[in-house]
mmCIF file of C-alpha atoms in Angstrom:
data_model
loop_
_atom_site.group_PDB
_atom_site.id
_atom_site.type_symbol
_atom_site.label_atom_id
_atom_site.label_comp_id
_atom_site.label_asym_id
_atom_site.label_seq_id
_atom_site.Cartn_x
_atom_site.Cartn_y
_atom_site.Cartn_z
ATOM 1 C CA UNK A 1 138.990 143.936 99.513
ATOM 2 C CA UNK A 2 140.154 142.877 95.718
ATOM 3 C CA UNK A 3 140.072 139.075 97.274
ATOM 4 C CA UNK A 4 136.959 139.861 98.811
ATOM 5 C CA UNK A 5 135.117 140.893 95.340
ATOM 6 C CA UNK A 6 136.777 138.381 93.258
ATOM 7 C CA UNK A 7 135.232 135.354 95.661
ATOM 8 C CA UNK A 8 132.274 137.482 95.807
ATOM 9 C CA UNK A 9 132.104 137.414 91.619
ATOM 10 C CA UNK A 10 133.017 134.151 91.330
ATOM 11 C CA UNK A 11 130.078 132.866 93.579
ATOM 12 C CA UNK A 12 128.098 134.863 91.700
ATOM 13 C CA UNK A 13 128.939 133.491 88.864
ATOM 14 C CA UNK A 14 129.177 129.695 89.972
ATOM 15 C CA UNK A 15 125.027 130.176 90.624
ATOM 16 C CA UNK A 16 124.253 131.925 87.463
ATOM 17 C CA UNK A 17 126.173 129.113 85.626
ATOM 18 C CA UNK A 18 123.961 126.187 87.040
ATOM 19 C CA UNK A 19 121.335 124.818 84.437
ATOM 20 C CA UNK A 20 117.817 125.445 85.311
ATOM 21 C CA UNK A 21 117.226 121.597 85.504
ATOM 22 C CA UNK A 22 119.643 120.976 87.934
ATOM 23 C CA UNK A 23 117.349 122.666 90.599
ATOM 24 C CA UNK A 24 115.638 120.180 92.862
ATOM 25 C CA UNK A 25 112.523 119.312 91.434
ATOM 26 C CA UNK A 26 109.875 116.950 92.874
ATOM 27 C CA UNK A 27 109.532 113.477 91.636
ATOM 28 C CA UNK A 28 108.385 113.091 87.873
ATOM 29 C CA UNK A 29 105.204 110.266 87.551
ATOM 30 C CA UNK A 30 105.268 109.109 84.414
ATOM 31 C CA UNK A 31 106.628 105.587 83.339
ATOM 32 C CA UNK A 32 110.493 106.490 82.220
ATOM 33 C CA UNK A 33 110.493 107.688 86.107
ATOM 34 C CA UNK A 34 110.760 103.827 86.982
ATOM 35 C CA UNK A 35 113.342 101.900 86.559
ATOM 36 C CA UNK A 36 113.323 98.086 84.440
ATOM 37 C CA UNK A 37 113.616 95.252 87.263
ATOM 38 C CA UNK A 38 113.980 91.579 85.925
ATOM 39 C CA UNK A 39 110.453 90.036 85.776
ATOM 40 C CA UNK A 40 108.711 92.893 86.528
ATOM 41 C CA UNK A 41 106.341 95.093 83.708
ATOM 42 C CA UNK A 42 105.013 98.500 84.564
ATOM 43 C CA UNK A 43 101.856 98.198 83.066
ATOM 44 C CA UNK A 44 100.792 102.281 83.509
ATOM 45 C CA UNK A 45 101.521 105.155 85.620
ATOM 46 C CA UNK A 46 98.754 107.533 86.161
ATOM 47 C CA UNK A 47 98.729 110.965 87.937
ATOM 48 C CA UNK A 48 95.876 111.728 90.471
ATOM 49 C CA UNK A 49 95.675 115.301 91.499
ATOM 50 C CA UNK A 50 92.187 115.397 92.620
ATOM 51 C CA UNK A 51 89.909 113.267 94.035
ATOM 52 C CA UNK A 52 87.560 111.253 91.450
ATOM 53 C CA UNK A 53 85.609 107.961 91.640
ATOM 54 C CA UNK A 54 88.513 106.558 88.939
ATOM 55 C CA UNK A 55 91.310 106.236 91.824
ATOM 56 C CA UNK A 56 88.660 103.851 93.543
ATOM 57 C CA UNK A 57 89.549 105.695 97.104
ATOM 58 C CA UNK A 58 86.864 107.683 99.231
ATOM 59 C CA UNK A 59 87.004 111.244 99.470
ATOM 60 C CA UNK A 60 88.685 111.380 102.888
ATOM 61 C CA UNK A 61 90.933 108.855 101.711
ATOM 62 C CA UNK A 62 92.560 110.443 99.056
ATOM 63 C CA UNK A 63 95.389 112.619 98.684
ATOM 64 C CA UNK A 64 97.432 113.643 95.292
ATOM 65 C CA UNK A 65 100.145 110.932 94.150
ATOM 66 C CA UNK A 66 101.171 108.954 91.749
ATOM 67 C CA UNK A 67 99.574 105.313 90.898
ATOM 68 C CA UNK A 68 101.862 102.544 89.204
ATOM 69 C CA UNK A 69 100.037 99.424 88.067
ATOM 70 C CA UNK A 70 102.442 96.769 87.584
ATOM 71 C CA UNK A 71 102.464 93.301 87.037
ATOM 72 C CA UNK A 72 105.374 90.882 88.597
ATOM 73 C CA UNK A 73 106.118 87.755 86.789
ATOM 74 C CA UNK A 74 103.201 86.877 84.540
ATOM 75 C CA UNK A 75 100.674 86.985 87.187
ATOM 76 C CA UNK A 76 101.220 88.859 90.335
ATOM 77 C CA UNK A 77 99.517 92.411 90.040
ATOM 78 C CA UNK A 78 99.999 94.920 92.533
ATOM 79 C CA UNK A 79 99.245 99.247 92.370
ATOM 80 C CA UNK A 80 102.080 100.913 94.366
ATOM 81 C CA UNK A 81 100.546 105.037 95.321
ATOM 82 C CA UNK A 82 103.017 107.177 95.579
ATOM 83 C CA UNK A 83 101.749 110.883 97.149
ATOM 84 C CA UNK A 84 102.548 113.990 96.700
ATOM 85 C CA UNK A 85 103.562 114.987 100.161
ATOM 86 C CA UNK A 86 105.589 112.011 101.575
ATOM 87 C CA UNK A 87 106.168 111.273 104.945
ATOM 88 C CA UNK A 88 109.030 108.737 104.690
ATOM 89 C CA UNK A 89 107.181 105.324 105.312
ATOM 90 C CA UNK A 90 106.180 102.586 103.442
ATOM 91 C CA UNK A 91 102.922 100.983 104.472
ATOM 92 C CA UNK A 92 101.185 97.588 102.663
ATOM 93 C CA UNK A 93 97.538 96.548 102.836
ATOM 94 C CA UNK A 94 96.466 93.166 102.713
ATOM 95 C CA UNK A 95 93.380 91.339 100.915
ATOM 96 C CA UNK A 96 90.613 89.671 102.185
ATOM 97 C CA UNK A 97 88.902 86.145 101.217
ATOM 98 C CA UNK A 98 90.809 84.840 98.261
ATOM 99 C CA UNK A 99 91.473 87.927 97.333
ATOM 100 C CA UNK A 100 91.604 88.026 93.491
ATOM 101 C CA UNK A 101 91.894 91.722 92.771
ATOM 102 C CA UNK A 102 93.918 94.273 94.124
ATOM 103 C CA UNK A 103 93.020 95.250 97.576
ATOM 104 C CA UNK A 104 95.219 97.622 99.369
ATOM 105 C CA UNK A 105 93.158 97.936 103.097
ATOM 106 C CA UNK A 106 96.175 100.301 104.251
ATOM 107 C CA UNK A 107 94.621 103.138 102.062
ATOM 108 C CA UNK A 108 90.838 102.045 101.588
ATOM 109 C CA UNK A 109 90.188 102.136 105.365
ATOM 110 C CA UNK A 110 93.318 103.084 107.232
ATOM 111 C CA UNK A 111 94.021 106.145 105.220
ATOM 112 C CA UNK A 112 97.921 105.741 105.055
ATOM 113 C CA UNK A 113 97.733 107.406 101.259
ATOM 114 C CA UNK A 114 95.792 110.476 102.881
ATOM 115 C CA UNK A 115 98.219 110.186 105.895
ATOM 116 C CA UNK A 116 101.850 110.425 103.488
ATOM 117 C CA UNK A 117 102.484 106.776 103.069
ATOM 118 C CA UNK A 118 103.439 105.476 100.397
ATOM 119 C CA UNK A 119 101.561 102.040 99.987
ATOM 120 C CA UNK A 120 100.437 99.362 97.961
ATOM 121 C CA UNK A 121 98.183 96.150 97.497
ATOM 122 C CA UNK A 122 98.604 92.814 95.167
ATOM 123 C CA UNK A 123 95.742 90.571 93.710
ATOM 124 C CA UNK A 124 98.431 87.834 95.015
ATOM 125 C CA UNK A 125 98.636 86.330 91.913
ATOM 126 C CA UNK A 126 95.183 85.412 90.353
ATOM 127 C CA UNK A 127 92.210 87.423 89.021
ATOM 128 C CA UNK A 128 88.622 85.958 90.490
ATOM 129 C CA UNK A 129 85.774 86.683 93.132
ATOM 130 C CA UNK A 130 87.253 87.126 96.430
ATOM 131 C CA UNK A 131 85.113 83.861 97.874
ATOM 132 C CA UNK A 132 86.078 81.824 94.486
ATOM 133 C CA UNK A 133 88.941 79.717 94.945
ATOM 134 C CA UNK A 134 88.852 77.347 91.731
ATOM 135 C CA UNK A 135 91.736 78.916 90.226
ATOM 136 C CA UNK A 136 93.872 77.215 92.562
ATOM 137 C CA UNK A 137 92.907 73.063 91.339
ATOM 138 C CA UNK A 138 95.994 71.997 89.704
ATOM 139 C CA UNK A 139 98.069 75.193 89.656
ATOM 140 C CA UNK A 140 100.510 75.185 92.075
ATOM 141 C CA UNK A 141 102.410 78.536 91.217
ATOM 142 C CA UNK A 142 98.814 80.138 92.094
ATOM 143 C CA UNK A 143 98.811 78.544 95.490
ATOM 144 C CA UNK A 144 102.513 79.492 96.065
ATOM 145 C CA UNK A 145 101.732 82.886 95.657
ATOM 146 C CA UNK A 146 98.766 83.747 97.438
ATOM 147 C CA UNK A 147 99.897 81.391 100.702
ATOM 148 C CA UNK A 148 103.186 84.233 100.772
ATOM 149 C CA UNK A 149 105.320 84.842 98.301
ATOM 150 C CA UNK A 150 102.774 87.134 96.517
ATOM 151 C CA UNK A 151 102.691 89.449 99.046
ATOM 152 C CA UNK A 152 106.697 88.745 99.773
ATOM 153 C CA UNK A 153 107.476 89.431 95.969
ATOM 154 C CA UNK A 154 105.663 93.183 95.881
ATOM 155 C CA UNK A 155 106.785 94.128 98.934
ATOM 156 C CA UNK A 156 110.199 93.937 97.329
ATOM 157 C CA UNK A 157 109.712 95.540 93.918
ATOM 158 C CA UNK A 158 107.241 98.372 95.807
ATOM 159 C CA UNK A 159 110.043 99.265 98.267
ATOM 160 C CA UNK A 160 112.722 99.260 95.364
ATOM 161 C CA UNK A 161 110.446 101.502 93.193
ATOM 162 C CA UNK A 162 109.302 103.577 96.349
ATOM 163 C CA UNK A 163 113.068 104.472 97.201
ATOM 164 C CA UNK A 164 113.536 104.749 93.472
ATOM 165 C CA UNK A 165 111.077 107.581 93.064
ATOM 166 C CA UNK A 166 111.593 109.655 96.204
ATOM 167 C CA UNK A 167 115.219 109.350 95.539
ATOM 168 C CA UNK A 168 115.395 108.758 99.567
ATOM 169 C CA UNK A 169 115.754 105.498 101.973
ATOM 170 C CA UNK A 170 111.971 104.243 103.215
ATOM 171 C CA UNK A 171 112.413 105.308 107.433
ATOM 172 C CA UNK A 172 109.858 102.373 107.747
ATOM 173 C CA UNK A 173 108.301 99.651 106.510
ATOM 174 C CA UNK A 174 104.585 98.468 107.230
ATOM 175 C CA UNK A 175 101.967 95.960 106.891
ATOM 176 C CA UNK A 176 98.600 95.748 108.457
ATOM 177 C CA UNK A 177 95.611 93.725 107.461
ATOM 178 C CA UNK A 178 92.579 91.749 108.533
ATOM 179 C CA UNK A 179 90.827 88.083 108.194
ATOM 180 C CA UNK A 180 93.287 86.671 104.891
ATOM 181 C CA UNK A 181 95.377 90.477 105.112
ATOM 182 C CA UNK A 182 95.875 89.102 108.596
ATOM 183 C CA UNK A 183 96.704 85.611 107.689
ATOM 184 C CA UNK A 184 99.310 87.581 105.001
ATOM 185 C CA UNK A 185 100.863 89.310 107.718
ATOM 186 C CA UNK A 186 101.813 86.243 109.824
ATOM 187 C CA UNK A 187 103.465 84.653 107.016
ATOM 188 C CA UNK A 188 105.270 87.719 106.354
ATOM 189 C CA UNK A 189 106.666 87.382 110.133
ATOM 190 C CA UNK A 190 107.657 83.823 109.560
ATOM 191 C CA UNK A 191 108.463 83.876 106.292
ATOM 192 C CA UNK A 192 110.022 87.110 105.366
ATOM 193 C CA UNK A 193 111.081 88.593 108.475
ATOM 194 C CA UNK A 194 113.176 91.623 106.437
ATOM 195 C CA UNK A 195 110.211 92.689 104.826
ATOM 196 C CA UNK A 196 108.382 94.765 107.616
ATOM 197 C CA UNK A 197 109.548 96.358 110.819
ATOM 198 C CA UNK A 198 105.828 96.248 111.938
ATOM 199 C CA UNK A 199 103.224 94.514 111.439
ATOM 200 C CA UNK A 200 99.832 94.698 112.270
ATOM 201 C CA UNK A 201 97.411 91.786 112.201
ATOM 202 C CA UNK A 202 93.507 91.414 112.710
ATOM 203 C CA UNK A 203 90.999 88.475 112.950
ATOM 204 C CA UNK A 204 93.973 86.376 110.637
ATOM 205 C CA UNK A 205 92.679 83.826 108.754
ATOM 206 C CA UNK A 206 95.412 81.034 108.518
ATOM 207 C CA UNK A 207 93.982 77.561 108.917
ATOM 208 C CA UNK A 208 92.557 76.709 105.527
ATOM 209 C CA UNK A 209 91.948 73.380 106.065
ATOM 210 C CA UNK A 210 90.454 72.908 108.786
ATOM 211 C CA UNK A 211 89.590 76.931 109.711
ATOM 212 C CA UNK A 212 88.377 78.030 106.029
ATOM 213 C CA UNK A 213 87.718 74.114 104.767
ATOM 214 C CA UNK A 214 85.802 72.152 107.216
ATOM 215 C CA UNK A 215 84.388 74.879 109.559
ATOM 216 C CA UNK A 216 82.824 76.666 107.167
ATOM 217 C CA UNK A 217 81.622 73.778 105.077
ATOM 218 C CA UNK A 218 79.838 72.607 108.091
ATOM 219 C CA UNK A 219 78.060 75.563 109.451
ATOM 220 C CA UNK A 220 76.716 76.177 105.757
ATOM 221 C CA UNK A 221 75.423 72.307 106.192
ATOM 222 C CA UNK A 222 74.030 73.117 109.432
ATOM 223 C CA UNK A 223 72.909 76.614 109.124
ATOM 224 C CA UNK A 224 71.312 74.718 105.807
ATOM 225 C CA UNK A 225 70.082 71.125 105.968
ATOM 226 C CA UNK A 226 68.078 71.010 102.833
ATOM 227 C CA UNK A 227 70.994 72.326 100.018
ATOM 228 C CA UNK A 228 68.473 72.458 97.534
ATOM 229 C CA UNK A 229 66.307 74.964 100.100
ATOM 230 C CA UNK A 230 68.716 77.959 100.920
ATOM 231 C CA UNK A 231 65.966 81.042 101.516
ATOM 232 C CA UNK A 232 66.695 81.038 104.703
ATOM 233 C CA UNK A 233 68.776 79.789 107.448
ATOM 234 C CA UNK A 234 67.708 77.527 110.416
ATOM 235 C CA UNK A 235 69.351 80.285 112.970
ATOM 236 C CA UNK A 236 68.043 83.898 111.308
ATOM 237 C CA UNK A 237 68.585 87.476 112.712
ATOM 238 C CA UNK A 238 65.716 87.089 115.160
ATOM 239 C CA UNK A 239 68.154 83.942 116.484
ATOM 240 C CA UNK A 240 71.064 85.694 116.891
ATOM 241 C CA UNK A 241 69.654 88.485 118.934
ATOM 242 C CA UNK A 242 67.836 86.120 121.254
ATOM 243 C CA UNK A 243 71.475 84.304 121.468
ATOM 244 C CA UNK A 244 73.472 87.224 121.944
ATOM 245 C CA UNK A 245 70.931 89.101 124.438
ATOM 246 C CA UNK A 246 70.853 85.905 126.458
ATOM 247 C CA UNK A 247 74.852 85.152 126.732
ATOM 248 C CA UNK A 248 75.051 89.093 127.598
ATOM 249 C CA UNK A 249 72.476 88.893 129.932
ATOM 250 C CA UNK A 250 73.864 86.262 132.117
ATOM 251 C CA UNK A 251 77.851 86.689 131.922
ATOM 252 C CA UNK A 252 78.316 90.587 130.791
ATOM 253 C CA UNK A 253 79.900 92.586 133.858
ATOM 254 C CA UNK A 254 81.196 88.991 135.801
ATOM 255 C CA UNK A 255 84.673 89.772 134.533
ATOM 256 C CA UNK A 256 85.507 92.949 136.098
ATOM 257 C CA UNK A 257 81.634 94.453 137.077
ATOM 258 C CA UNK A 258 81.091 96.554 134.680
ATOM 259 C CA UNK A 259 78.514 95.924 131.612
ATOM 260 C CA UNK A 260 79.903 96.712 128.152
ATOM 261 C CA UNK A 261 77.536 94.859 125.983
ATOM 262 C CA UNK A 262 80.126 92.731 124.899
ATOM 263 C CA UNK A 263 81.939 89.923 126.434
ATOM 264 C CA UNK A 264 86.208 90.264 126.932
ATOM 265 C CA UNK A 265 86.045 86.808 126.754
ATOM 266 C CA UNK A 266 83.566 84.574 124.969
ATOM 267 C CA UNK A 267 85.649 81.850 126.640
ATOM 268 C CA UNK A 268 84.939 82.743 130.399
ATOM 269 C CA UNK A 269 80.716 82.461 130.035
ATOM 270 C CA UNK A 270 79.633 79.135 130.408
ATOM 271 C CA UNK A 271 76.446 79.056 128.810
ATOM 272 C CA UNK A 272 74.277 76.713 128.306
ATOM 273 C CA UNK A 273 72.305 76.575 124.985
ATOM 274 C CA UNK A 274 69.935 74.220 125.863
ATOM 275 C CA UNK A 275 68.465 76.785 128.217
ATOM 276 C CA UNK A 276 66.804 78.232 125.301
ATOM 277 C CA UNK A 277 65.069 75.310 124.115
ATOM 278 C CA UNK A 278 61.318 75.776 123.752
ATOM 279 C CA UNK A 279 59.180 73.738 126.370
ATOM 280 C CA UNK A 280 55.992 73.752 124.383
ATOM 281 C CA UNK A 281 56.432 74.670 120.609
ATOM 282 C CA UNK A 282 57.906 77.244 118.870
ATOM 283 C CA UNK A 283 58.089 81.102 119.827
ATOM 284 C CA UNK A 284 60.146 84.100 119.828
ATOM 285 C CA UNK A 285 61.751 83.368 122.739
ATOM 286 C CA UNK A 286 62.927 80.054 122.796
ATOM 287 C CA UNK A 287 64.574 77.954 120.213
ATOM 288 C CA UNK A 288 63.622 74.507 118.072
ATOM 289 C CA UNK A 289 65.063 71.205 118.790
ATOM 290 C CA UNK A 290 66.568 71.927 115.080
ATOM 291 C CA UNK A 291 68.805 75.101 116.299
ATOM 292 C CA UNK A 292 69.485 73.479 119.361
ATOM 293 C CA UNK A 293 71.095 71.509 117.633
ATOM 294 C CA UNK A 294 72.650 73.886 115.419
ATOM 295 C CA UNK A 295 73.928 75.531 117.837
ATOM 296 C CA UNK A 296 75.693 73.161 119.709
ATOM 297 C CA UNK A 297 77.577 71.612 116.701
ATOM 298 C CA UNK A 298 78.515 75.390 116.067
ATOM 299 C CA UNK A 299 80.169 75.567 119.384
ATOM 300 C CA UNK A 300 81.708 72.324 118.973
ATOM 301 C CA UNK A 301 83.670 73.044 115.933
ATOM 302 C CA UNK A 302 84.624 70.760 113.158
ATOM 303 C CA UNK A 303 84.769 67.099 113.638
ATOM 304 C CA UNK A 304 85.800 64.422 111.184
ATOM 305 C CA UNK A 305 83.574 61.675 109.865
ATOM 306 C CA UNK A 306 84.312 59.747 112.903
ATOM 307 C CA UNK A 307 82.719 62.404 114.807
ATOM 308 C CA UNK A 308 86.298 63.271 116.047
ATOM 309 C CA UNK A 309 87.228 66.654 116.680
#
């Protein structure tokens, strides 16, 4: 019994002994939470426990955490949120266009802050429009950075500062995006395998040159034909419907006989454009020699100015 009490006494006393600030506490977000990489500046660290138009996030996308804006290098900004409640995983949005500005798609439409992730988004590198790309005449480190290592170079700090905070290993690591946030993600797979155990990629925009460059270039031109007229385009809305109603109409439901208003396969219905063309002048129904035309160069794709694909 007399061994019994004085184990009893001194457990007793071994609790009563503990500093208060040894308990476990959650994690602290303020900027002396986060430690001082090499090339890396924590610009601010703001606390979001309810929902306001200042953390840029729709209602149902929001969820308490912490937001770190931080710039790598000189140029590469990125905002890393951190929530409240997290549930182990790491999760980075791309950007769209050029990108420019911080987009994070992984919590703007995929709700992975709402959802416990911890996740982030980088400007890759440059500050501009999304569709403006002059930045990148005659500054290579620019280019470097938004073709991959932008997006390679936050991933890195973010996971570091992530693991940092929580005090606890990141389960898994995730990147999803769409049009350039899906170009991002293929170079991450090529480039930076280690990164990401998944990776999620929609409608990727990766061929600039030819893709982003020339395509585009030459739809405006035909879409266009007088630059210094651009009110309106030589295929409009009215166009496209009598297009798309007349491609549905004859190949929707030939690929497995059932109509979904949308085609599986673009690929698989050979339609002819021409079948549109107006016999005698111009109506609703039917379309001008001009967006015959149009159209078929659309369909073709770029060609060169040998008129070679």
């Amino acid at each position: 019994m007399r061994n019994t009490l004085i184990i009893s006494l001194m457990l007793l006393l071994s609790s009563a002994i503990v500093p208060a600030h040894a308990a476990k506490s959650g994690p602290i977000c303020n900027s002396d939470s986060f430690p001082k990489y090499p090339e890396l500046t924590i610009n601010h660290v703001t606390k979001y426990t309810e929902w306001s138009e200042e953390t840029g996030l729709a209602p149902g996308m929001f969820a308490p955490h912490c937001k770190v804006h931080g710039t790598i290098g000189k140029h590469i900004n990125f905002e890393l949120l951190l929530p409240e409640k997290w549930n182990g995983k790491f999760a980075m949005g791309g950007g769209g266009g050029f990108v420019g500005s911080v987009v994070n798609v992984a919590a703007s439409l995929y709700q992975a802050l709402a959802k416990g992730y911890a996740t982030v988004g980088t400007d890759t590198g440059h500050q501009a429009h999304s569709l403006d790309a002059s930045w990148a005449i005659n500054n290579l480190e620019a280019i470097v950075n938004f073709g991959g290592l932008a997006v390679h170079r936050t991933a890195v700090v973010s996971k570091a500062l992530t693991e940092f905070y929580y005090k606890n290993d990141i389960q898994r690591n995730l990147f999803i995006g769409c049009s350039r946030g899906g170009g991002q993600g293929l170079m991450a797979a090529q480039r930076y395998p280690e990164d990401f155990d998944g990776i999620a990629v929609g409608a990727p925009a990766q061929n600039w040159t030819m893709g982003m460059g020339a395509l585009m270039t030459q739809i405006q031109q035909l879409m266009y034909p007088d630059p210094n007229d651009l009110t309106e385009a030589v295929i409009g809305i009215e166009e496209l419907k009598l297009i798309q109603y007349s491609y549905l109409a004859q190949c929707d439901g030939k690929e497995d006989g059932v109509k979904h208003g949308f085609l599986n396969d673009p690929r698989n219905c050979k339609f002819d454009i021409t079948t549109l063309a107006c016999k005698d002048g111009k109506s609703s129904s039917c379309l001008s020699k001009d967006q015959i035309v149009a159209m078929q160069r659309y369909y073709a794709g770029p060609i060169d100015h040998e008129g070679n694909p």
